[in-house]
Amino acid sequence: MLNGDGLRVVLWVAGCSHCCKDCQNPITWDPNGGLLFDDAAKEELFHQLEKPYISGITFSGGDPLHEANRYGVKQLMTEIREKYPDKTIWLYTGDVWDNLKDDPIVEQIDVLVDGEFMCDLRDPKLLWKGSSNQRVIDVQATLAKEDKSEPVLHCGDYY
């Protein structure tokens, strides 16, 4: 419930080059860390997504868009989108919208939380993000605009 709208399945991936100071998951920085995402894990993830009360999936980490994760995450998002078209896909990344807006991977994402975590801008009252520099972006609304440079926000900042 803290990783996006509604009840969600969350997949934490290993691999992050941002290495934010006071990161909540520094154990996920090593791209060779974590557990292998095998067929059994994928089957369990899909089993959870089949439940009608599950709103969707959130990709977190580490950074799902780290070079070690990007291809696999994109393939998995495509499969989820095809199998569960009514489920939403959220993704947390330390990268920023300006670097991602033209990347085909964002076409699969409903909500993107962008930006590195900055401990000096930390605020525990923020909704779905850790620091005030981060944005909770409605990707599909942004992609529908002619000018994609200024993202449409999914929500306000506070609970």
CSV table of N, CA and C in Angstrom, one decimal:
chain,number,residue,atom,x,y,z
A,1,MET,N,0.8,-1.2,0.0
A,1,MET,CA,0.0,0.0,0.0
A,1,MET,C,0.9,1.3,0.0
A,2,LEU,N,2.1,1.1,0.3
A,2,LEU,CA,3.0,2.3,0.3
A,2,LEU,C,3.8,2.4,-1.0
A,3,ASN,N,3.5,1.5,-1.9
A,3,ASN,CA,4.2,1.5,-3.2
A,3,ASN,C,3.4,1.8,-4.4
A,4,GLY,N,2.3,2.6,-4.2
A,4,GLY,CA,1.4,3.0,-5.2
A,4,GLY,C,0.0,2.9,-4.8
A,5,ASP,N,-0.9,3.2,-5.7
A,5,ASP,CA,-2.4,3.1,-5.5
A,5,ASP,C,-2.8,1.7,-5.2
A,6,GLY,N,-3.6,1.5,-4.2
A,6,GLY,CA,-4.2,0.2,-3.9
A,6,GLY,C,-3.3,-0.8,-3.4
A,7,LEU,N,-3.7,-2.0,-3.4
A,7,LEU,CA,-2.9,-3.2,-3.0
A,7,LEU,C,-2.1,-3.6,-4.2
A,8,ARG,N,-0.8,-3.8,-4.0
A,8,ARG,CA,0.1,-4.0,-5.2
A,8,ARG,C,1.0,-5.2,-4.9
A,9,VAL,N,1.4,-5.8,-6.0
A,9,VAL,CA,2.6,-6.7,-6.0
A,9,VAL,C,3.8,-5.8,-6.2
A,10,VAL,N,4.9,-6.1,-5.5
A,10,VAL,CA,6.1,-5.3,-5.6
A,10,VAL,C,7.2,-6.2,-6.0
A,11,LEU,N,8.0,-5.9,-7.0
A,11,LEU,CA,9.2,-6.6,-7.4
A,11,LEU,C,10.4,-5.7,-7.2
A,12,TRP,N,11.2,-6.1,-6.2
A,12,TRP,CA,12.5,-5.3,-6.0
A,12,TRP,C,13.5,-6.0,-6.8
A,13,VAL,N,14.3,-5.2,-7.6
A,13,VAL,CA,15.3,-5.7,-8.4
A,13,VAL,C,16.7,-5.2,-7.8
A,14,ALA,N,17.7,-6.0,-8.2
A,14,ALA,CA,19.1,-5.6,-7.7
A,14,ALA,C,19.8,-4.9,-8.9
A,15,GLY,N,20.5,-3.9,-8.5
A,15,GLY,CA,21.3,-3.1,-9.5
A,15,GLY,C,20.9,-1.7,-9.4
A,16,CYS,N,21.8,-0.8,-9.0
A,16,CYS,CA,21.6,0.6,-8.9
A,16,CYS,C,22.9,1.3,-9.0
A,17,SER,N,23.0,2.3,-9.9
A,17,SER,CA,24.3,3.1,-10.0
A,17,SER,C,24.1,4.4,-9.3
A,18,HIS,N,22.9,4.8,-8.8
A,18,HIS,CA,22.7,6.1,-8.2
A,18,HIS,C,23.4,6.2,-6.8
A,19,CYS,N,23.2,5.1,-6.0
A,19,CYS,CA,23.9,5.0,-4.7
A,19,CYS,C,23.6,6.2,-3.8
A,20,CYS,N,22.3,6.5,-3.7
A,20,CYS,CA,21.9,7.7,-3.0
A,20,CYS,C,22.2,7.6,-1.5
A,21,LYS,N,22.7,8.7,-1.0
A,21,LYS,CA,23.1,8.8,0.5
A,21,LYS,C,21.8,8.5,1.3
A,22,ASP,N,21.9,7.6,2.3
A,22,ASP,CA,20.8,7.2,3.2
A,22,ASP,C,19.7,6.5,2.4
A,23,CYS,N,20.0,5.8,1.4
A,23,CYS,CA,19.1,5.0,0.6
A,23,CYS,C,18.5,4.0,1.6
A,24,GLN,N,17.2,3.7,1.4
A,24,GLN,CA,16.5,2.7,2.2
A,24,GLN,C,16.8,1.3,1.9
A,25,ASN,N,17.4,1.1,0.7
A,25,ASN,CA,17.7,-0.3,0.2
A,25,ASN,C,19.1,-0.4,-0.4
A,26,PRO,N,20.1,0.0,0.3
A,26,PRO,CA,21.5,-0.1,-0.2
A,26,PRO,C,21.9,-1.6,-0.6
A,27,ILE,N,21.3,-2.5,0.0
A,27,ILE,CA,21.6,-3.9,-0.3
A,27,ILE,C,21.2,-4.3,-1.7
A,28,THR,N,20.4,-3.5,-2.3
A,28,THR,CA,20.0,-3.7,-3.7
A,28,THR,C,20.9,-3.1,-4.8
A,29,TRP,N,21.9,-2.4,-4.4
A,29,TRP,CA,22.8,-1.7,-5.3
A,29,TRP,C,23.6,-2.7,-6.2
A,30,ASP,N,24.0,-3.8,-5.7
A,30,ASP,CA,24.8,-4.7,-6.4
A,30,ASP,C,24.0,-5.5,-7.4
A,31,PRO,N,24.3,-5.3,-8.7
A,31,PRO,CA,23.5,-6.0,-9.7
A,31,PRO,C,23.6,-7.5,-9.7
A,32,ASN,N,24.6,-8.0,-9.0
A,32,ASN,CA,24.7,-9.5,-8.8
A,32,ASN,C,24.1,-10.0,-7.5
A,33,GLY,N,23.5,-9.1,-6.8
A,33,GLY,CA,22.9,-9.5,-5.5
A,33,GLY,C,21.5,-10.0,-5.7
A,34,GLY,N,20.8,-10.3,-4.6
A,34,GLY,CA,19.4,-10.7,-4.6
A,34,GLY,C,19.3,-12.2,-5.1
A,35,LEU,N,18.0,-12.5,-5.3
A,35,LEU,CA,17.7,-13.9,-5.8
A,35,LEU,C,17.4,-13.9,-7.2
A,36,LEU,N,17.7,-15.0,-7.9
A,36,LEU,CA,17.4,-15.1,-9.3
A,36,LEU,C,15.9,-15.1,-9.5
A,37,PHE,N,15.4,-14.3,-10.5
A,37,PHE,CA,14.0,-14.2,-10.9
A,37,PHE,C,13.8,-15.3,-11.9
A,38,ASP,N,13.4,-16.5,-11.5
A,38,ASP,CA,13.2,-17.6,-12.3
A,38,ASP,C,11.8,-17.9,-12.7
A,39,ASP,N,11.5,-19.0,-13.4
A,39,ASP,CA,10.1,-19.3,-13.8
A,39,ASP,C,9.2,-19.4,-12.6
A,40,ALA,N,9.7,-20.0,-11.5
A,40,ALA,CA,8.8,-20.2,-10.3
A,40,ALA,C,8.5,-18.8,-9.7
A,41,ALA,N,9.4,-17.9,-9.7
A,41,ALA,CA,9.1,-16.5,-9.1
A,41,ALA,C,8.1,-15.8,-10.0
A,42,LYS,N,8.3,-16.0,-11.3
A,42,LYS,CA,7.4,-15.3,-12.3
A,42,LYS,C,6.0,-15.9,-12.1
A,43,GLU,N,5.9,-17.2,-12.0
A,43,GLU,CA,4.6,-17.9,-11.8
A,43,GLU,C,3.9,-17.4,-10.5
A,44,GLU,N,4.7,-17.2,-9.4
A,44,GLU,CA,4.1,-16.7,-8.2
A,44,GLU,C,3.7,-15.2,-8.4
A,45,LEU,N,4.4,-14.4,-9.1
A,45,LEU,CA,4.1,-13.0,-9.3
A,45,LEU,C,2.8,-13.0,-10.1
A,46,PHE,N,2.6,-13.8,-11.2
A,46,PHE,CA,1.4,-13.8,-12.0
A,46,PHE,C,0.2,-14.3,-11.2
A,47,HIS,N,0.5,-15.3,-10.3
A,47,HIS,CA,-0.6,-15.8,-9.4
A,47,HIS,C,-1.1,-14.7,-8.5
A,48,GLN,N,-0.3,-13.9,-8.0
A,48,GLN,CA,-0.7,-12.7,-7.2
A,48,GLN,C,-1.4,-11.7,-8.0
A,49,LEU,N,-1.0,-11.4,-9.2
A,49,LEU,CA,-1.6,-10.4,-10.1
A,49,LEU,C,-3.0,-10.9,-10.5
A,50,GLU,N,-3.3,-12.2,-10.5
A,50,GLU,CA,-4.6,-12.7,-10.9
A,50,GLU,C,-5.7,-12.3,-9.9
A,51,LYS,N,-5.3,-12.0,-8.7
A,51,LYS,CA,-6.3,-11.7,-7.6
A,51,LYS,C,-7.0,-10.4,-8.0
A,52,PRO,N,-8.3,-10.4,-7.9
A,52,PRO,CA,-9.1,-9.2,-8.3
A,52,PRO,C,-8.8,-7.9,-7.4
A,53,TYR,N,-8.4,-8.1,-6.2
A,53,TYR,CA,-8.2,-7.0,-5.3
A,53,TYR,C,-6.8,-6.4,-5.5
A,54,ILE,N,-5.9,-7.0,-6.3
A,54,ILE,CA,-4.6,-6.5,-6.5
A,54,ILE,C,-4.7,-5.4,-7.7
A,55,SER,N,-4.3,-4.2,-7.4
A,55,SER,CA,-4.4,-3.1,-8.4
A,55,SER,C,-3.3,-3.2,-9.5
A,56,GLY,N,-2.2,-3.8,-9.2
A,56,GLY,CA,-1.1,-3.9,-10.2
A,56,GLY,C,0.2,-4.2,-9.6
A,57,ILE,N,1.3,-3.9,-10.3
A,57,ILE,CA,2.6,-4.2,-9.9
A,57,ILE,C,3.4,-2.9,-9.8
A,58,THR,N,4.3,-2.9,-8.8
A,58,THR,CA,5.3,-1.8,-8.7
A,58,THR,C,6.7,-2.4,-8.8
A,59,PHE,N,7.5,-1.8,-9.7
A,59,PHE,CA,8.9,-2.2,-9.9
A,59,PHE,C,9.7,-1.2,-9.0
A,60,SER,N,10.6,-1.8,-8.2
A,60,SER,CA,11.4,-0.9,-7.3
A,60,SER,C,12.8,-1.6,-7.2
A,61,GLY,N,13.6,-1.1,-6.3
A,61,GLY,CA,14.9,-1.7,-6.2
A,61,GLY,C,15.7,-1.0,-5.1
A,62,GLY,N,17.0,-1.0,-5.5
A,62,GLY,CA,17.7,-0.9,-6.7
A,62,GLY,C,17.0,0.1,-7.7
A,63,ASP,N,17.4,-0.1,-8.9
A,63,ASP,CA,16.7,0.7,-10.0
A,63,ASP,C,16.3,-0.3,-11.1
A,64,PRO,N,15.0,-0.4,-11.4
A,64,PRO,CA,14.6,-1.3,-12.4
A,64,PRO,C,15.1,-0.9,-13.8
A,65,LEU,N,15.5,0.4,-14.0
A,65,LEU,CA,16.1,0.8,-15.2
A,65,LEU,C,17.6,0.8,-15.3
A,66,HIS,N,18.2,0.2,-14.3
A,66,HIS,CA,19.7,0.0,-14.3
A,66,HIS,C,20.0,-0.9,-15.5
A,67,GLU,N,21.1,-0.8,-16.2
A,67,GLU,CA,21.4,-1.5,-17.4
A,67,GLU,C,21.3,-3.0,-17.2
A,68,ALA,N,21.5,-3.5,-16.0
A,68,ALA,CA,21.4,-5.0,-15.7
A,68,ALA,C,20.0,-5.4,-15.7
A,69,ASN,N,19.0,-4.5,-15.5
A,69,ASN,CA,17.6,-4.8,-15.3
A,69,ASN,C,16.7,-4.5,-16.5
A,70,ARG,N,17.1,-3.5,-17.3
A,70,ARG,CA,16.3,-2.8,-18.2
A,70,ARG,C,15.6,-3.8,-19.2
A,71,TYR,N,16.3,-4.7,-19.8
A,71,TYR,CA,15.8,-5.6,-20.8
A,71,TYR,C,14.7,-6.6,-20.1
A,72,GLY,N,15.1,-7.2,-19.0
A,72,GLY,CA,14.2,-8.1,-18.3
A,72,GLY,C,13.0,-7.4,-17.8
A,73,VAL,N,13.1,-6.2,-17.3
A,73,VAL,CA,12.0,-5.5,-16.8
A,73,VAL,C,11.0,-5.1,-17.9
A,74,LYS,N,11.6,-4.7,-19.0
A,74,LYS,CA,10.8,-4.3,-20.2
A,74,LYS,C,10.0,-5.6,-20.7
A,75,GLN,N,10.7,-6.7,-20.8
A,75,GLN,CA,10.0,-7.9,-21.2
A,75,GLN,C,8.9,-8.3,-20.3
A,76,LEU,N,9.1,-8.2,-19.0
A,76,LEU,CA,8.1,-8.6,-18.0
A,76,LEU,C,7.0,-7.6,-18.0
A,77,MET,N,7.2,-6.3,-18.1
A,77,MET,CA,6.2,-5.3,-18.2
A,77,MET,C,5.3,-5.6,-19.4
A,78,THR,N,5.9,-5.9,-20.5
A,78,THR,CA,5.1,-6.2,-21.8
A,78,THR,C,4.2,-7.4,-21.6
A,79,GLU,N,4.7,-8.4,-20.9
A,79,GLU,CA,3.9,-9.6,-20.7
A,79,GLU,C,2.8,-9.3,-19.7
A,80,ILE,N,3.1,-8.6,-18.7
A,80,ILE,CA,2.1,-8.2,-17.7
A,80,ILE,C,1.0,-7.4,-18.3
A,81,ARG,N,1.4,-6.4,-19.2
A,81,ARG,CA,0.4,-5.6,-19.9
A,81,ARG,C,-0.5,-6.4,-20.8
A,82,GLU,N,0.0,-7.4,-21.4
A,82,GLU,CA,-0.8,-8.3,-22.3
A,82,GLU,C,-1.7,-9.2,-21.5
A,83,LYS,N,-1.2,-9.8,-20.4
A,83,LYS,CA,-1.9,-10.7,-19.6
A,83,LYS,C,-2.9,-10.1,-18.7
A,84,TYR,N,-2.6,-8.9,-18.2
A,84,TYR,CA,-3.4,-8.2,-17.2
A,84,TYR,C,-3.6,-6.7,-17.6
A,85,PRO,N,-4.3,-6.5,-18.6
A,85,PRO,CA,-4.4,-5.1,-19.1
A,85,PRO,C,-5.1,-4.1,-18.2
A,86,ASP,N,-5.8,-4.6,-17.2
A,86,ASP,CA,-6.5,-3.7,-16.2
A,86,ASP,C,-5.6,-3.4,-15.0
A,87,LYS,N,-4.5,-4.0,-14.9
A,87,LYS,CA,-3.6,-3.8,-13.8
A,87,LYS,C,-2.6,-2.6,-14.1
A,88,THR,N,-2.3,-1.8,-13.1
A,88,THR,CA,-1.4,-0.7,-13.4
A,88,THR,C,0.0,-1.1,-13.1
A,89,ILE,N,0.9,-0.4,-13.8
A,89,ILE,CA,2.3,-0.6,-13.6
A,89,ILE,C,3.0,0.7,-13.1
A,90,TRP,N,3.6,0.6,-12.0
A,90,TRP,CA,4.3,1.7,-11.4
A,90,TRP,C,5.8,1.3,-11.4
A,91,LEU,N,6.7,2.3,-11.5
A,91,LEU,CA,8.1,2.1,-11.5
A,91,LEU,C,8.8,3.2,-10.8
A,92,TYR,N,9.7,2.8,-9.9
A,92,TYR,CA,10.6,3.8,-9.2
A,92,TYR,C,12.0,3.8,-9.9
A,93,THR,N,12.5,4.9,-10.2
A,93,THR,CA,13.9,5.0,-10.7
A,93,THR,C,14.6,6.2,-10.2
A,94,GLY,N,15.9,6.2,-10.1
A,94,GLY,CA,16.7,7.3,-9.7
A,94,GLY,C,16.9,8.2,-10.9
A,95,ASP,N,16.6,7.8,-12.1
A,95,ASP,CA,16.7,8.6,-13.3
A,95,ASP,C,15.6,9.6,-13.4
A,96,VAL,N,15.7,10.6,-14.3
A,96,VAL,CA,14.7,11.6,-14.4
A,96,VAL,C,13.9,11.6,-15.7
A,97,TRP,N,12.7,12.1,-15.7
A,97,TRP,CA,11.8,12.0,-16.8
A,97,TRP,C,12.5,12.6,-18.1
A,98,ASP,N,13.2,13.6,-18.0
A,98,ASP,CA,13.8,14.2,-19.2
A,98,ASP,C,14.7,13.2,-19.9
A,99,ASN,N,15.4,12.3,-19.2
A,99,ASN,CA,16.2,11.3,-19.8
A,99,ASN,C,15.4,10.1,-20.3
A,100,LEU,N,14.2,9.9,-19.9
A,100,LEU,CA,13.4,8.7,-20.1
A,100,LEU,C,12.2,9.0,-21.1
A,101,LYS,N,11.8,10.2,-21.3
A,101,LYS,CA,10.6,10.5,-22.0
A,101,LYS,C,10.5,9.9,-23.4
A,102,ASP,N,11.6,9.7,-24.1
A,102,ASP,CA,11.6,9.2,-25.4
A,102,ASP,C,12.0,7.7,-25.5
A,103,ASP,N,12.2,7.1,-24.3
A,103,ASP,CA,12.6,5.7,-24.3
A,103,ASP,C,11.3,4.8,-24.4
A,104,PRO,N,11.3,3.9,-25.3
A,104,PRO,CA,10.1,3.1,-25.5
A,104,PRO,C,9.6,2.3,-24.2
A,105,ILE,N,10.5,2.1,-23.3
A,105,ILE,CA,10.1,1.4,-22.1
A,105,ILE,C,9.0,2.1,-21.3
A,106,VAL,N,9.0,3.4,-21.4
A,106,VAL,CA,8.0,4.2,-20.6
A,106,VAL,C,6.6,4.0,-21.1
A,107,GLU,N,6.5,3.6,-22.3
A,107,GLU,CA,5.1,3.3,-22.9
A,107,GLU,C,4.3,2.3,-22.1
A,108,GLN,N,5.1,1.4,-21.4
A,108,GLN,CA,4.4,0.3,-20.6
A,108,GLN,C,4.0,0.8,-19.2
A,109,ILE,N,4.5,1.9,-18.8
A,109,ILE,CA,4.4,2.4,-17.4
A,109,ILE,C,3.2,3.3,-17.2
A,110,ASP,N,2.4,3.1,-16.2
A,110,ASP,CA,1.3,4.0,-15.8
A,110,ASP,C,1.8,5.2,-15.0
A,111,VAL,N,2.6,4.9,-14.0
A,111,VAL,CA,3.1,5.9,-13.0
A,111,VAL,C,4.6,5.6,-12.8
A,112,LEU,N,5.3,6.7,-13.0
A,112,LEU,CA,6.8,6.7,-12.8
A,112,LEU,C,7.2,7.6,-11.7
A,113,VAL,N,7.9,7.1,-10.7
A,113,VAL,CA,8.4,8.0,-9.6
A,113,VAL,C,9.9,8.2,-10.0
A,114,ASP,N,10.2,9.4,-10.3
A,114,ASP,CA,11.6,9.7,-10.9
A,114,ASP,C,12.4,10.5,-9.9
A,115,GLY,N,13.7,10.4,-10.1
A,115,GLY,CA,14.7,11.2,-9.3
A,115,GLY,C,15.3,10.5,-8.2
A,116,GLU,N,16.6,10.8,-8.0
A,116,GLU,CA,17.3,10.2,-6.9
A,116,GLU,C,16.8,10.7,-5.6
A,117,PHE,N,16.9,9.8,-4.6
A,117,PHE,CA,16.5,10.1,-3.2
A,117,PHE,C,17.6,11.1,-2.7
A,118,MET,N,17.1,12.2,-2.1
A,118,MET,CA,18.1,13.2,-1.5
A,118,MET,C,17.7,13.4,-0.1
A,119,CYS,N,18.6,12.9,0.8
A,119,CYS,CA,18.3,12.9,2.2
A,119,CYS,C,18.0,14.3,2.8
A,120,ASP,N,18.7,15.3,2.2
A,120,ASP,CA,18.4,16.7,2.6
A,120,ASP,C,17.0,17.2,2.3
A,121,LEU,N,16.4,16.5,1.3
A,121,LEU,CA,15.0,16.9,0.9
A,121,LEU,C,14.0,15.8,1.4
A,122,ARG,N,14.4,15.0,2.3
A,122,ARG,CA,13.5,13.9,2.8
A,122,ARG,C,12.3,14.5,3.6
A,123,ASP,N,11.2,13.9,3.4
A,123,ASP,CA,10.0,14.3,4.1
A,123,ASP,C,9.1,13.1,4.2
A,124,PRO,N,8.9,12.6,5.4
A,124,PRO,CA,8.1,11.4,5.6
A,124,PRO,C,6.6,11.6,5.3
A,125,LYS,N,6.1,12.8,5.1
A,125,LYS,CA,4.7,13.1,4.8
A,125,LYS,C,4.5,13.1,3.3
A,126,LEU,N,5.5,12.9,2.5
A,126,LEU,CA,5.3,12.9,1.0
A,126,LEU,C,4.6,11.6,0.6
A,127,LEU,N,3.8,11.8,-0.4
A,127,LEU,CA,3.0,10.6,-0.9
A,127,LEU,C,3.8,9.9,-2.0
A,128,TRP,N,4.1,8.6,-1.7
A,128,TRP,CA,4.8,7.7,-2.6
A,128,TRP,C,6.2,8.1,-3.1
A,129,LYS,N,6.8,8.9,-2.3
A,129,LYS,CA,8.2,9.3,-2.6
A,129,LYS,C,8.9,9.7,-1.4
A,130,GLY,N,10.2,9.7,-1.4
A,130,GLY,CA,11.0,9.9,-0.2
A,130,GLY,C,11.5,11.3,0.0
A,131,SER,N,11.8,12.0,-1.1
A,131,SER,CA,12.3,13.4,-1.1
A,131,SER,C,11.5,14.3,-2.0
A,132,SER,N,11.5,15.6,-1.7
A,132,SER,CA,10.7,16.5,-2.5
A,132,SER,C,11.1,16.8,-3.9
A,133,ASN,N,12.3,16.4,-4.3
A,133,ASN,CA,12.8,16.5,-5.7
A,133,ASN,C,12.2,15.5,-6.6
A,134,GLN,N,11.7,14.4,-6.0
A,134,GLN,CA,11.1,13.3,-6.8
A,134,GLN,C,9.7,13.7,-7.3
A,135,ARG,N,9.3,13.1,-8.4
A,135,ARG,CA,8.0,13.4,-8.9
A,135,ARG,C,7.2,12.0,-9.1
A,136,VAL,N,5.9,12.1,-8.9
A,136,VAL,CA,5.1,10.9,-9.2
A,136,VAL,C,4.3,11.3,-10.4
A,137,ILE,N,4.8,10.7,-11.6
A,137,ILE,CA,4.3,11.2,-12.9
A,137,ILE,C,3.3,10.2,-13.5
A,138,ASP,N,2.2,10.8,-14.0
A,138,ASP,CA,1.2,10.1,-14.8
A,138,ASP,C,1.8,9.9,-16.2
A,139,VAL,N,2.4,8.8,-16.5
A,139,VAL,CA,3.1,8.6,-17.7
A,139,VAL,C,2.2,8.7,-18.9
A,140,GLN,N,1.1,8.0,-18.8
A,140,GLN,CA,0.2,7.9,-20.0
A,140,GLN,C,-0.4,9.3,-20.3
A,141,ALA,N,-0.8,10.0,-19.3
A,141,ALA,CA,-1.3,11.4,-19.6
A,141,ALA,C,-0.2,12.3,-20.2
A,142,THR,N,1.0,12.1,-19.7
A,142,THR,CA,2.2,12.9,-20.2
A,142,THR,C,2.5,12.5,-21.7
A,143,LEU,N,2.4,11.2,-22.0
A,143,LEU,CA,2.7,10.8,-23.4
A,143,LEU,C,1.6,11.2,-24.3
A,144,ALA,N,0.4,11.5,-23.8
A,144,ALA,CA,-0.7,11.9,-24.7
A,144,ALA,C,-0.6,13.4,-25.1
A,145,LYS,N,0.3,14.1,-24.4
A,145,LYS,CA,0.5,15.5,-24.7
A,145,LYS,C,1.4,15.7,-25.9
A,146,GLU,N,1.2,16.8,-26.5
A,146,GLU,CA,2.2,17.1,-27.6
A,146,GLU,C,3.6,17.4,-27.1
A,147,ASP,N,3.6,18.2,-26.0
A,147,ASP,CA,4.9,18.5,-25.4
A,147,ASP,C,5.1,17.6,-24.2
A,148,LYS,N,6.0,16.7,-24.3
A,148,LYS,CA,6.2,15.7,-23.2
A,148,LYS,C,7.3,16.1,-22.2
A,149,SER,N,7.8,17.3,-22.4
A,149,SER,CA,8.9,17.7,-21.6
A,149,SER,C,8.5,18.1,-20.2
A,150,GLU,N,7.3,18.6,-20.0
A,150,GLU,CA,6.8,18.9,-18.7
A,150,GLU,C,5.8,17.8,-18.3
A,151,PRO,N,6.1,16.9,-17.4
A,151,PRO,CA,5.3,15.7,-17.1
A,151,PRO,C,4.0,16.1,-16.3
A,152,VAL,N,2.9,15.4,-16.5
A,152,VAL,CA,1.7,15.5,-15.8
A,152,VAL,C,1.9,14.7,-14.5
A,153,LEU,N,1.6,15.3,-13.3
A,153,LEU,CA,1.8,14.7,-12.1
A,153,LEU,C,0.6,13.8,-11.8
A,154,HIS,N,0.8,12.7,-11.2
A,154,HIS,CA,-0.3,11.7,-10.8
A,154,HIS,C,-1.1,12.2,-9.6
A,155,CYS,N,-0.4,12.9,-8.7
A,155,CYS,CA,-1.0,13.3,-7.5
A,155,CYS,C,-0.3,14.5,-6.9
A,156,GLY,N,-0.8,15.0,-5.8
A,156,GLY,CA,-0.1,16.1,-5.1
A,156,GLY,C,1.0,15.4,-4.2
A,157,ASP,N,1.7,16.3,-3.5
A,157,ASP,CA,2.8,15.8,-2.8
A,157,ASP,C,2.5,15.1,-1.4
A,158,TYR,N,1.4,15.5,-0.8
A,158,TYR,CA,1.2,15.0,0.6
A,158,TYR,C,0.0,14.2,0.8
A,159,TYR,N,0.1,13.4,1.8
A,159,TYR,CA,-1.1,12.5,2.2
A,159,TYR,C,-2.2,13.4,2.6
